[in-house]
Amino acid sequence: MLNYVPHNFGGRFMNHTFEPFEQGIARVSRRLPGMPREMVILTRLFFFTFSCVNDDLNRFLADHGVNTTTSLALAMIYGSTDNRVNPCELSAALNSSRTNVTRLIDELEKQGWVERNVSPSDRRRIDLSLTPSGVALVEQYLPRQWDHIRSLWDDFDAAERATLERLLRKLLTHVNAPQPDTDGASTPTHREHE
């Protein structure tokens, strides 16, 4: 059974433990034979771990007034050529729908961190740029975030990190590959549905 350190959520502690799920899966597999138990546990453990890491980063970033989504969006714009990125490019980088990215941009603009500008190469297109306060914010929190991320991986040596990265990329490649439909046709990947 995998257990995690309790985390403080606004004054209350929440114990991040995978044990209740494992117990539930054991009961399901007894009632319904044929479950690929190891694969179900790996899949749920992946989601559970992502959620714990995301919660941890969000708690850290809250001190800077951002969360993991806004942080990534600001960093993508910061790292863009000439401080310009198209909303469609940002949508792809965030792996998020255009509708969600539009809402995110509205919020970033409201905070004074991002501005919309007409693209110099195509007047029908809008580009996003960081404002001076957006640049200052990124340069304030990003190095601290990197230190925090380093601390998350303290228990892993370089070989373990490389192995995990290779395995996650292998899973990502498989998930993104077109899957044959029941009638033999190819089903598009999840990104093609947006």
CSV table of N, CA, C and O in Angstrom, one decimal, residues 17-138:
chain,number,residue,atom,x,y,z
A,17,THR,N,-3.5,9.3,0.6
A,17,THR,CA,-3.2,7.9,0.6
A,17,THR,C,-4.0,7.2,-0.5
A,17,THR,O,-5.1,7.5,-0.8
A,18,PHE,N,-3.3,6.2,-1.1
A,18,PHE,CA,-3.8,5.5,-2.2
A,18,PHE,C,-4.6,4.2,-1.7
A,18,PHE,O,-5.2,3.5,-2.4
A,19,GLU,N,-4.4,4.0,-0.4
A,19,GLU,CA,-5.0,2.7,0.2
A,19,GLU,C,-6.5,2.5,0.0
A,19,GLU,O,-6.9,1.4,-0.4
A,20,PRO,N,-7.3,3.5,0.2
A,20,PRO,CA,-8.8,3.3,0.0
A,20,PRO,C,-9.1,2.8,-1.4
A,20,PRO,O,-9.9,1.9,-1.6
A,21,PHE,N,-8.4,3.4,-2.4
A,21,PHE,CA,-8.6,2.9,-3.8
A,21,PHE,C,-8.2,1.5,-4.0
A,21,PHE,O,-8.9,0.7,-4.6
A,22,GLU,N,-7.0,1.1,-3.5
A,22,GLU,CA,-6.5,-0.2,-3.6
A,22,GLU,C,-7.5,-1.2,-2.9
A,22,GLU,O,-7.7,-2.3,-3.5
A,23,GLN,N,-8.0,-0.8,-1.8
A,23,GLN,CA,-9.0,-1.7,-1.1
A,23,GLN,C,-10.2,-1.9,-1.9
A,23,GLN,O,-10.8,-3.0,-2.1
A,24,GLY,N,-10.7,-0.8,-2.5
A,24,GLY,CA,-11.9,-0.8,-3.4
A,24,GLY,C,-11.7,-1.7,-4.6
A,24,GLY,O,-12.5,-2.5,-5.0
A,25,ILE,N,-10.5,-1.6,-5.2
A,25,ILE,CA,-10.2,-2.4,-6.4
A,25,ILE,C,-10.1,-3.9,-6.0
A,25,ILE,O,-10.6,-4.7,-6.8
A,26,ALA,N,-9.6,-4.2,-4.9
A,26,ALA,CA,-9.5,-5.6,-4.4
A,26,ALA,C,-10.9,-6.1,-4.3
A,26,ALA,O,-11.2,-7.3,-4.7
A,27,ARG,N,-11.9,-5.3,-3.8
A,27,ARG,CA,-13.3,-5.8,-3.6
A,27,ARG,C,-13.9,-6.0,-5.0
A,27,ARG,O,-14.6,-7.0,-5.3
A,28,VAL,N,-13.7,-5.0,-5.9
A,28,VAL,CA,-14.2,-5.1,-7.3
A,28,VAL,C,-13.7,-6.4,-8.0
A,28,VAL,O,-14.5,-7.1,-8.6
A,29,SER,N,-12.4,-6.6,-7.9
A,29,SER,CA,-11.8,-7.8,-8.6
A,29,SER,C,-12.3,-9.1,-8.0
A,29,SER,O,-12.4,-10.1,-8.7
A,30,ARG,N,-12.7,-9.1,-6.7
A,30,ARG,CA,-13.3,-10.3,-6.2
A,30,ARG,C,-14.7,-10.6,-6.7
A,30,ARG,O,-15.1,-11.7,-6.9
A,31,ARG,N,-15.4,-9.5,-6.9
A,31,ARG,CA,-16.8,-9.6,-7.4
A,31,ARG,C,-16.9,-9.8,-8.9
A,31,ARG,O,-17.9,-10.3,-9.4
A,32,LEU,N,-15.9,-9.2,-9.6
A,32,LEU,CA,-16.0,-9.3,-11.1
A,32,LEU,C,-14.6,-9.8,-11.6
A,32,LEU,O,-13.7,-9.0,-11.9
A,33,PRO,N,-14.5,-11.1,-11.8
A,33,PRO,CA,-13.2,-11.6,-12.2
A,33,PRO,C,-12.9,-11.1,-13.6
A,33,PRO,O,-13.7,-10.7,-14.4
A,34,GLY,N,-11.6,-11.2,-13.9
A,34,GLY,CA,-11.1,-10.8,-15.2
A,34,GLY,C,-10.5,-9.4,-15.2
A,34,GLY,O,-10.0,-8.9,-16.3
A,35,MET,N,-10.5,-8.7,-14.1
A,35,MET,CA,-10.0,-7.3,-14.1
A,35,MET,C,-8.5,-7.3,-14.3
A,35,MET,O,-7.8,-8.1,-13.6
A,36,PRO,N,-7.9,-6.5,-15.2
A,36,PRO,CA,-6.5,-6.4,-15.3
A,36,PRO,C,-6.0,-5.5,-14.1
A,36,PRO,O,-5.6,-4.4,-14.2
A,37,ARG,N,-6.0,-6.1,-12.9
A,37,ARG,CA,-5.8,-5.4,-11.7
A,37,ARG,C,-4.5,-4.5,-11.7
A,37,ARG,O,-4.6,-3.4,-11.3
A,38,GLU,N,-3.4,-5.1,-12.1
A,38,GLU,CA,-2.1,-4.3,-12.1
A,38,GLU,C,-2.3,-3.1,-13.0
A,38,GLU,O,-1.8,-2.0,-12.6
A,39,MET,N,-2.9,-3.2,-14.1
A,39,MET,CA,-3.0,-2.1,-15.1
A,39,MET,C,-4.0,-1.1,-14.6
A,39,MET,O,-3.8,0.1,-14.7
A,40,VAL,N,-5.1,-1.5,-13.9
A,40,VAL,CA,-6.0,-0.6,-13.3
A,40,VAL,C,-5.3,0.2,-12.2
A,40,VAL,O,-5.5,1.4,-12.1
A,41,ILE,N,-4.6,-0.5,-11.4
A,41,ILE,CA,-3.9,0.2,-10.3
A,41,ILE,C,-2.8,1.2,-10.9
A,41,ILE,O,-2.7,2.3,-10.4
A,42,LEU,N,-2.1,0.8,-11.9
A,42,LEU,CA,-1.1,1.7,-12.5
A,42,LEU,C,-1.8,3.0,-13.1
A,42,LEU,O,-1.3,4.1,-12.9
A,43,THR,N,-2.9,2.8,-13.7
A,43,THR,CA,-3.6,3.9,-14.3
A,43,THR,C,-4.1,4.8,-13.2
A,43,THR,O,-3.9,6.1,-13.3
A,44,ARG,N,-4.7,4.3,-12.2
A,44,ARG,CA,-5.3,5.2,-11.1
A,44,ARG,C,-4.1,5.8,-10.3
A,44,ARG,O,-4.2,6.9,-9.9
A,45,LEU,N,-3.0,5.0,-10.1
A,45,LEU,CA,-1.9,5.6,-9.4
A,45,LEU,C,-1.3,6.8,-10.2
A,45,LEU,O,-0.9,7.8,-9.6
A,46,PHE,N,-1.3,6.7,-11.5
A,46,PHE,CA,-0.8,7.8,-12.3
A,46,PHE,C,-1.6,9.0,-12.1
A,46,PHE,O,-1.1,10.1,-11.8
A,47,PHE,N,-3.0,8.9,-12.1
A,47,PHE,CA,-3.9,10.0,-11.9
A,47,PHE,C,-3.7,10.5,-10.5
A,47,PHE,O,-3.7,11.8,-10.2
A,48,PHE,N,-3.7,9.6,-9.5
A,48,PHE,CA,-3.6,10.0,-8.1
A,48,PHE,C,-2.3,10.8,-7.9
A,48,PHE,O,-2.3,11.8,-7.2
A,49,THR,N,-1.2,10.3,-8.4
A,49,THR,CA,0.1,11.0,-8.2
A,49,THR,C,0.1,12.4,-8.9
A,49,THR,O,0.5,13.3,-8.3
A,50,PHE,N,-0.5,12.4,-10.1
A,50,PHE,CA,-0.6,13.7,-10.8
A,50,PHE,C,-1.4,14.7,-9.9
A,50,PHE,O,-1.0,15.8,-9.7
A,51,SER,N,-2.5,14.2,-9.4
A,51,SER,CA,-3.3,15.1,-8.5
A,51,SER,C,-2.5,15.6,-7.3
A,51,SER,O,-2.6,16.8,-7.0
A,52,CYS,N,-1.8,14.7,-6.7
A,52,CYS,CA,-1.0,15.1,-5.5
A,52,CYS,C,0.1,16.1,-5.8
A,52,CYS,O,0.3,17.1,-5.1
A,53,VAL,N,0.8,15.9,-6.9
A,53,VAL,CA,1.8,16.8,-7.4
A,53,VAL,C,1.2,18.1,-7.7
A,53,VAL,O,1.7,19.2,-7.4
A,54,ASN,N,0.1,18.1,-8.5
A,54,ASN,CA,-0.5,19.3,-8.9
A,54,ASN,C,-1.0,20.1,-7.7
A,54,ASN,O,-0.8,21.4,-7.6
A,55,ASP,N,-1.6,19.5,-6.7
A,55,ASP,CA,-2.0,20.1,-5.4
A,55,ASP,C,-0.9,20.8,-4.7
A,55,ASP,O,-0.9,21.9,-4.2
A,56,ASP,N,0.3,20.0,-4.7
A,56,ASP,CA,1.4,20.5,-4.0
A,56,ASP,C,2.0,21.8,-4.7
A,56,ASP,O,2.3,22.8,-4.0
A,57,LEU,N,2.0,21.8,-6.0
A,57,LEU,CA,2.5,22.9,-6.8
A,57,LEU,C,1.5,24.1,-6.6
A,57,LEU,O,2.0,25.3,-6.5
A,58,ASN,N,0.3,23.8,-6.7
A,58,ASN,CA,-0.7,24.9,-6.5
A,58,ASN,C,-0.6,25.6,-5.1
A,58,ASN,O,-0.7,26.8,-5.0
A,59,ARG,N,-0.4,24.8,-4.1
A,59,ARG,CA,-0.2,25.4,-2.8
A,59,ARG,C,1.1,26.3,-2.8
A,59,ARG,O,1.1,27.4,-2.2
A,60,PHE,N,2.1,25.8,-3.4
A,60,PHE,CA,3.4,26.6,-3.5
A,60,PHE,C,3.1,27.9,-4.3
A,60,PHE,O,3.5,29.0,-3.9
A,61,LEU,N,2.5,27.8,-5.4
A,61,LEU,CA,2.3,28.9,-6.3
A,61,LEU,C,1.3,30.0,-5.8
A,61,LEU,O,1.3,31.1,-6.2
A,62,ALA,N,0.4,29.5,-4.9
A,62,ALA,CA,-0.7,30.4,-4.3
A,62,ALA,C,0.0,31.7,-3.7
A,62,ALA,O,-0.6,32.7,-3.7
A,63,ASP,N,1.2,31.5,-3.1
A,63,ASP,CA,1.8,32.6,-2.5
A,63,ASP,C,2.2,33.7,-3.5
A,63,ASP,O,2.5,34.9,-3.2
A,64,HIS,N,2.2,33.3,-4.8
A,64,HIS,CA,2.6,34.3,-5.9
A,64,HIS,C,1.3,34.7,-6.7
A,64,HIS,O,1.5,35.4,-7.7
A,65,GLY,N,0.2,34.2,-6.3
A,65,GLY,CA,-1.1,34.6,-6.9
A,65,GLY,C,-1.4,33.9,-8.2
A,65,GLY,O,-2.2,34.3,-9.0
A,66,VAL,N,-0.7,32.8,-8.4
A,66,VAL,CA,-1.0,32.0,-9.6
A,66,VAL,C,-1.2,30.5,-9.2
A,66,VAL,O,-1.0,30.1,-8.1
A,67,ASN,N,-1.6,29.7,-10.2
A,67,ASN,CA,-1.7,28.3,-10.0
A,67,ASN,C,-0.9,27.6,-11.2
A,67,ASN,O,-0.3,28.3,-12.0
A,68,THR,N,-1.0,26.3,-11.2
A,68,THR,CA,-0.2,25.6,-12.2
A,68,THR,C,-0.6,25.9,-13.7
A,68,THR,O,0.3,26.0,-14.5
A,69,THR,N,-1.8,26.2,-13.9
A,69,THR,CA,-2.3,26.5,-15.3
A,69,THR,C,-1.8,27.9,-15.6
A,69,THR,O,-1.2,28.1,-16.7
A,70,THR,N,-2.1,28.9,-14.8
A,70,THR,CA,-1.6,30.3,-15.1
A,70,THR,C,-0.1,30.4,-15.2
A,70,THR,O,0.4,31.1,-16.0
A,71,SER,N,0.6,29.6,-14.3
A,71,SER,CA,2.0,29.6,-14.3
A,71,SER,C,2.6,29.1,-15.6
A,71,SER,O,3.5,29.7,-16.2
A,72,LEU,N,2.0,28.0,-16.1
A,72,LEU,CA,2.5,27.4,-17.3
A,72,LEU,C,2.2,28.4,-18.5
A,72,LEU,O,3.0,28.6,-19.4
A,73,ALA,N,1.0,29.0,-18.5
A,73,ALA,CA,0.6,29.9,-19.6
A,73,ALA,C,1.6,31.1,-19.6
A,73,ALA,O,2.1,31.5,-20.7
A,74,LEU,N,1.9,31.7,-18.4
A,74,LEU,CA,2.8,32.8,-18.4
A,74,LEU,C,4.2,32.4,-18.8
A,74,LEU,O,4.8,33.2,-19.5
A,75,ALA,N,4.6,31.2,-18.4
A,75,ALA,CA,6.0,30.8,-18.8
A,75,ALA,C,6.0,30.5,-20.3
A,75,ALA,O,7.1,30.8,-20.9
A,76,MET,N,5.0,30.0,-20.9
A,76,MET,CA,5.0,29.8,-22.4
A,76,MET,C,5.1,31.1,-23.1
A,76,MET,O,5.8,31.2,-24.1
A,77,ILE,N,4.4,32.1,-22.7
A,77,ILE,CA,4.4,33.4,-23.3
A,77,ILE,C,5.8,34.0,-23.1
A,77,ILE,O,6.4,34.6,-24.0
A,78,TYR,N,6.3,33.9,-21.9
A,78,TYR,CA,7.6,34.4,-21.5
A,78,TYR,C,8.7,33.8,-22.4
A,78,TYR,O,9.6,34.5,-22.9
A,79,GLY,N,8.6,32.6,-22.7
A,79,GLY,CA,9.6,31.9,-23.5
A,79,GLY,C,9.4,32.0,-25.0
A,79,GLY,O,10.1,31.4,-25.8
A,80,SER,N,8.3,32.7,-25.4
A,80,SER,CA,8.0,32.8,-26.9
A,80,SER,C,9.0,33.7,-27.6
A,80,SER,O,9.6,34.6,-27.0
A,81,THR,N,9.0,33.6,-28.9
A,81,THR,CA,9.8,34.5,-29.7
A,81,THR,C,9.2,35.9,-29.7
A,81,THR,O,8.0,36.0,-29.9
A,82,ASP,N,10.0,36.9,-29.4
A,82,ASP,CA,9.6,38.3,-29.4
A,82,ASP,C,8.4,38.5,-28.4
A,82,ASP,O,7.6,39.5,-28.6
A,83,ASN,N,8.3,37.7,-27.4
A,83,ASN,CA,7.2,37.9,-26.4
A,83,ASN,C,5.8,37.9,-27.0
A,83,ASN,O,5.0,38.7,-26.7
A,84,ARG,N,5.6,37.0,-28.0
A,84,ARG,CA,4.4,36.9,-28.7
A,84,ARG,C,4.0,35.5,-28.9
A,84,ARG,O,4.8,34.7,-29.4
A,85,VAL,N,2.8,35.1,-28.6
A,85,VAL,CA,2.2,33.8,-28.8
A,85,VAL,C,0.8,33.9,-29.2
A,85,VAL,O,0.1,34.8,-28.7
A,86,ASN,N,0.4,33.1,-30.1
A,86,ASN,CA,-1.0,33.0,-30.6
A,86,ASN,C,-1.8,32.2,-29.6
A,86,ASN,O,-1.3,31.2,-29.1
A,87,PRO,N,-3.1,32.6,-29.4
A,87,PRO,CA,-3.9,31.8,-28.5
A,87,PRO,C,-4.0,30.3,-28.9
A,87,PRO,O,-4.1,29.4,-28.0
A,88,CYS,N,-4.0,30.0,-30.2
A,88,CYS,CA,-4.1,28.6,-30.6
A,88,CYS,C,-2.8,27.8,-30.2
A,88,CYS,O,-2.8,26.7,-29.8
A,89,GLU,N,-1.6,28.5,-30.3
A,89,GLU,CA,-0.4,27.9,-29.9
A,89,GLU,C,-0.4,27.7,-28.4
A,89,GLU,O,0.1,26.6,-27.9
A,90,LEU,N,-0.9,28.6,-27.6
A,90,LEU,CA,-1.0,28.5,-26.2
A,90,LEU,C,-1.9,27.3,-25.8
A,90,LEU,O,-1.6,26.5,-24.9
A,91,SER,N,-3.0,27.2,-26.6
A,91,SER,CA,-4.0,26.1,-26.3
A,91,SER,C,-3.3,24.7,-26.5
A,91,SER,O,-3.4,23.8,-25.7
A,92,ALA,N,-2.5,24.6,-27.6
A,92,ALA,CA,-1.7,23.4,-27.8
A,92,ALA,C,-0.7,23.1,-26.7
A,92,ALA,O,-0.6,22.0,-26.3
A,93,ALA,N,0.0,24.2,-26.3
A,93,ALA,CA,1.0,24.0,-25.3
A,93,ALA,C,0.4,23.6,-23.9
A,93,ALA,O,1.0,22.8,-23.2
A,94,LEU,N,-0.8,24.1,-23.6
A,94,LEU,CA,-1.4,23.7,-22.4
A,94,LEU,C,-2.3,22.5,-22.5
A,94,LEU,O,-2.8,22.0,-21.5
A,95,ASN,N,-2.4,21.9,-23.7
A,95,ASN,CA,-3.3,20.8,-23.9
A,95,ASN,C,-4.7,21.0,-23.4
A,95,ASN,O,-5.3,20.3,-22.6
A,96,SER,N,-5.2,22.2,-23.8
A,96,SER,CA,-6.5,22.7,-23.3
A,96,SER,C,-7.3,23.2,-24.4
A,96,SER,O,-6.8,23.6,-25.4
A,97,SER,N,-8.6,23.2,-24.2
A,97,SER,CA,-9.5,23.7,-25.3
A,97,SER,C,-9.3,25.2,-25.5
A,97,SER,O,-8.9,25.9,-24.6
A,98,ARG,N,-9.7,25.6,-26.7
A,98,ARG,CA,-9.6,27.1,-27.0
A,98,ARG,C,-10.5,27.9,-26.1
A,98,ARG,O,-10.2,29.0,-25.7
A,99,THR,N,-11.7,27.3,-25.7
A,99,THR,CA,-12.6,27.9,-24.8
A,99,THR,C,-12.0,28.2,-23.5
A,99,THR,O,-12.1,29.3,-22.9
A,100,ASN,N,-11.3,27.1,-22.9
A,100,ASN,CA,-10.7,27.3,-21.6
A,100,ASN,C,-9.5,28.3,-21.7
A,100,ASN,O,-9.3,29.0,-20.7
A,101,VAL,N,-8.8,28.3,-22.8
A,101,VAL,CA,-7.7,29.2,-22.9
A,101,VAL,C,-8.2,30.6,-23.0
A,101,VAL,O,-7.6,31.5,-22.5
A,102,THR,N,-9.3,30.8,-23.7
A,102,THR,CA,-9.9,32.2,-23.8
A,102,THR,C,-10.2,32.7,-22.4
A,102,THR,O,-9.9,33.8,-22.1
A,103,ARG,N,-10.8,31.8,-21.6
A,103,ARG,CA,-11.2,32.2,-20.2
A,103,ARG,C,-9.9,32.6,-19.4
A,103,ARG,O,-9.8,33.5,-18.6
A,104,LEU,N,-8.9,31.7,-19.6
A,104,LEU,CA,-7.6,31.9,-18.9
A,104,LEU,C,-7.0,33.3,-19.3
A,104,LEU,O,-6.5,34.0,-18.5
A,105,ILE,N,-7.0,33.5,-20.6
A,105,ILE,CA,-6.4,34.8,-21.1
A,105,ILE,C,-7.2,36.0,-20.6
A,105,ILE,O,-6.6,37.0,-20.2
A,106,ASP,N,-8.5,35.9,-20.5
A,106,ASP,CA,-9.3,37.0,-19.9
A,106,ASP,C,-8.8,37.2,-18.5
A,106,ASP,O,-8.7,38.4,-18.1
A,107,GLU,N,-8.6,36.2,-17.7
A,107,GLU,CA,-8.2,36.3,-16.3
A,107,GLU,C,-6.8,36.9,-16.3
A,107,GLU,O,-6.5,37.8,-15.4
A,108,LEU,N,-5.9,36.5,-17.1
A,108,LEU,CA,-4.5,37.0,-17.1
A,108,LEU,C,-4.5,38.5,-17.5
A,108,LEU,O,-3.7,39.3,-16.9
A,109,GLU,N,-5.3,38.8,-18.4
A,109,GLU,CA,-5.4,40.2,-18.9
A,109,GLU,C,-6.0,41.1,-17.8
A,109,GLU,O,-5.6,42.2,-17.5
A,110,LYS,N,-7.0,40.6,-17.1
A,110,LYS,CA,-7.7,41.3,-15.9
A,110,LYS,C,-6.6,41.6,-14.8
A,110,LYS,O,-6.7,42.6,-14.2
A,111,GLN,N,-5.7,40.6,-14.6
A,111,GLN,CA,-4.7,40.8,-13.6
A,111,GLN,C,-3.6,41.7,-14.0
A,111,GLN,O,-2.8,42.1,-13.2
A,112,GLY,N,-3.6,42.1,-15.3
A,112,GLY,CA,-2.6,43.0,-15.8
A,112,GLY,C,-1.3,42.4,-16.2
A,112,GLY,O,-0.3,43.0,-16.4
A,113,TRP,N,-1.3,41.0,-16.4
A,113,TRP,CA,-0.1,40.3,-16.7
A,113,TRP,C,0.1,40.0,-18.2
A,113,TRP,O,1.2,39.8,-18.7
A,114,VAL,N,-1.0,40.1,-19.0
A,114,VAL,CA,-1.0,39.8,-20.4
A,114,VAL,C,-1.8,40.8,-21.1
A,114,VAL,O,-2.8,41.3,-20.6
A,115,GLU,N,-1.4,41.1,-22.4
A,115,GLU,CA,-2.2,42.0,-23.2
A,115,GLU,C,-2.3,41.3,-24.6
A,115,GLU,O,-1.5,40.6,-25.0
A,116,ARG,N,-3.5,41.6,-25.2
A,116,ARG,CA,-3.8,41.2,-26.6
A,116,ARG,C,-3.3,42.2,-27.5
A,116,ARG,O,-3.6,43.4,-27.3
A,117,ASN,N,-2.6,41.8,-28.6
A,117,ASN,CA,-2.2,42.8,-29.6
A,117,ASN,C,-2.5,42.2,-31.0
A,117,ASN,O,-2.4,41.0,-31.2
A,118,VAL,N,-2.7,43.1,-32.0
A,118,VAL,CA,-2.9,42.6,-33.4
A,118,VAL,C,-1.5,42.1,-33.9
A,118,VAL,O,-0.5,42.8,-33.6
A,119,SER,N,-1.5,41.0,-34.5
A,119,SER,CA,-0.3,40.4,-35.0
A,119,SER,C,0.3,41.3,-36.1
A,119,SER,O,-0.4,41.7,-37.0
A,120,PRO,N,1.6,41.5,-36.1
A,120,PRO,CA,2.2,42.3,-37.1
A,120,PRO,C,2.2,41.6,-38.5
A,120,PRO,O,2.3,42.3,-39.5
A,121,SER,N,2.2,40.3,-38.5
A,121,SER,CA,2.2,39.5,-39.7
A,121,SER,C,0.8,39.3,-40.3
A,121,SER,O,0.7,39.0,-41.5
A,122,ASP,N,-0.2,39.4,-39.5
A,122,ASP,CA,-1.6,39.1,-40.0
A,122,ASP,C,-2.5,39.9,-39.1
A,122,ASP,O,-2.8,39.5,-38.0
A,123,ARG,N,-3.1,40.9,-39.7
A,123,ARG,CA,-4.0,41.8,-38.9
A,123,ARG,C,-5.3,41.1,-38.4
A,123,ARG,O,-6.0,41.6,-37.6
A,124,ARG,N,-5.6,40.0,-39.0
A,124,ARG,CA,-6.8,39.2,-38.5
A,124,ARG,C,-6.5,38.4,-37.3
A,124,ARG,O,-7.4,37.9,-36.6
A,125,ARG,N,-5.2,38.3,-36.9
A,125,ARG,CA,-4.8,37.4,-35.8
A,125,ARG,C,-4.4,38.3,-34.6
A,125,ARG,O,-3.9,39.4,-34.7
A,126,ILE,N,-4.7,37.7,-33.4
A,126,ILE,CA,-4.4,38.3,-32.2
A,126,ILE,C,-3.2,37.6,-31.6
A,126,ILE,O,-3.2,36.3,-31.6
A,127,ASP,N,-2.2,38.3,-31.1
A,127,ASP,CA,-1.1,37.7,-30.4
A,127,ASP,C,-1.2,38.1,-28.9
A,127,ASP,O,-1.7,39.2,-28.6
A,128,LEU,N,-0.6,37.3,-28.0
A,128,LEU,CA,-0.6,37.6,-26.6
A,128,LEU,C,0.9,37.9,-26.2
A,128,LEU,O,1.8,37.3,-26.7
A,129,SER,N,1.0,38.9,-25.4
A,129,SER,CA,2.3,39.3,-24.9
A,129,SER,C,2.2,39.6,-23.4
A,129,SER,O,1.2,39.9,-22.8
A,130,LEU,N,3.3,39.4,-22.7
A,130,LEU,CA,3.4,39.7,-21.3
A,130,LEU,C,3.6,41.2,-21.1
A,130,LEU,O,4.3,41.8,-21.9
A,131,THR,N,2.9,41.8,-20.2
A,131,THR,CA,3.1,43.2,-19.8
A,131,THR,C,4.4,43.2,-18.9
A,131,THR,O,4.9,42.2,-18.5
A,132,PRO,N,4.9,44.4,-18.7
A,132,PRO,CA,6.1,44.5,-17.7
A,132,PRO,C,5.8,43.8,-16.4
A,132,PRO,O,6.7,43.2,-15.8
A,133,SER,N,4.6,44.0,-15.9
A,133,SER,CA,4.3,43.3,-14.6
A,133,SER,C,4.2,41.8,-14.7
A,133,SER,O,4.5,41.1,-13.8
A,134,GLY,N,3.8,41.3,-15.9
A,134,GLY,CA,3.7,39.9,-16.1
A,134,GLY,C,5.2,39.3,-16.2
A,134,GLY,O,5.4,38.3,-15.7
A,135,VAL,N,6.0,40.1,-16.9
A,135,VAL,CA,7.5,39.6,-17.0
A,135,VAL,C,8.1,39.6,-15.5
A,135,VAL,O,8.7,38.7,-15.2
A,136,ALA,N,7.8,40.7,-14.8
A,136,ALA,CA,8.4,40.7,-13.4
A,136,ALA,C,7.8,39.6,-12.6
A,136,ALA,O,8.6,39.0,-11.8
A,137,LEU,N,6.6,39.2,-12.7
A,137,LEU,CA,6.0,38.1,-11.9
A,137,LEU,C,6.7,36.8,-12.3
A,137,LEU,O,7.1,36.1,-11.4
A,138,VAL,N,6.8,36.5,-13.6
A,138,VAL,CA,7.4,35.3,-14.0
A,138,VAL,C,8.9,35.2,-13.5
A,138,VAL,O,9.3,34.2,-12.9
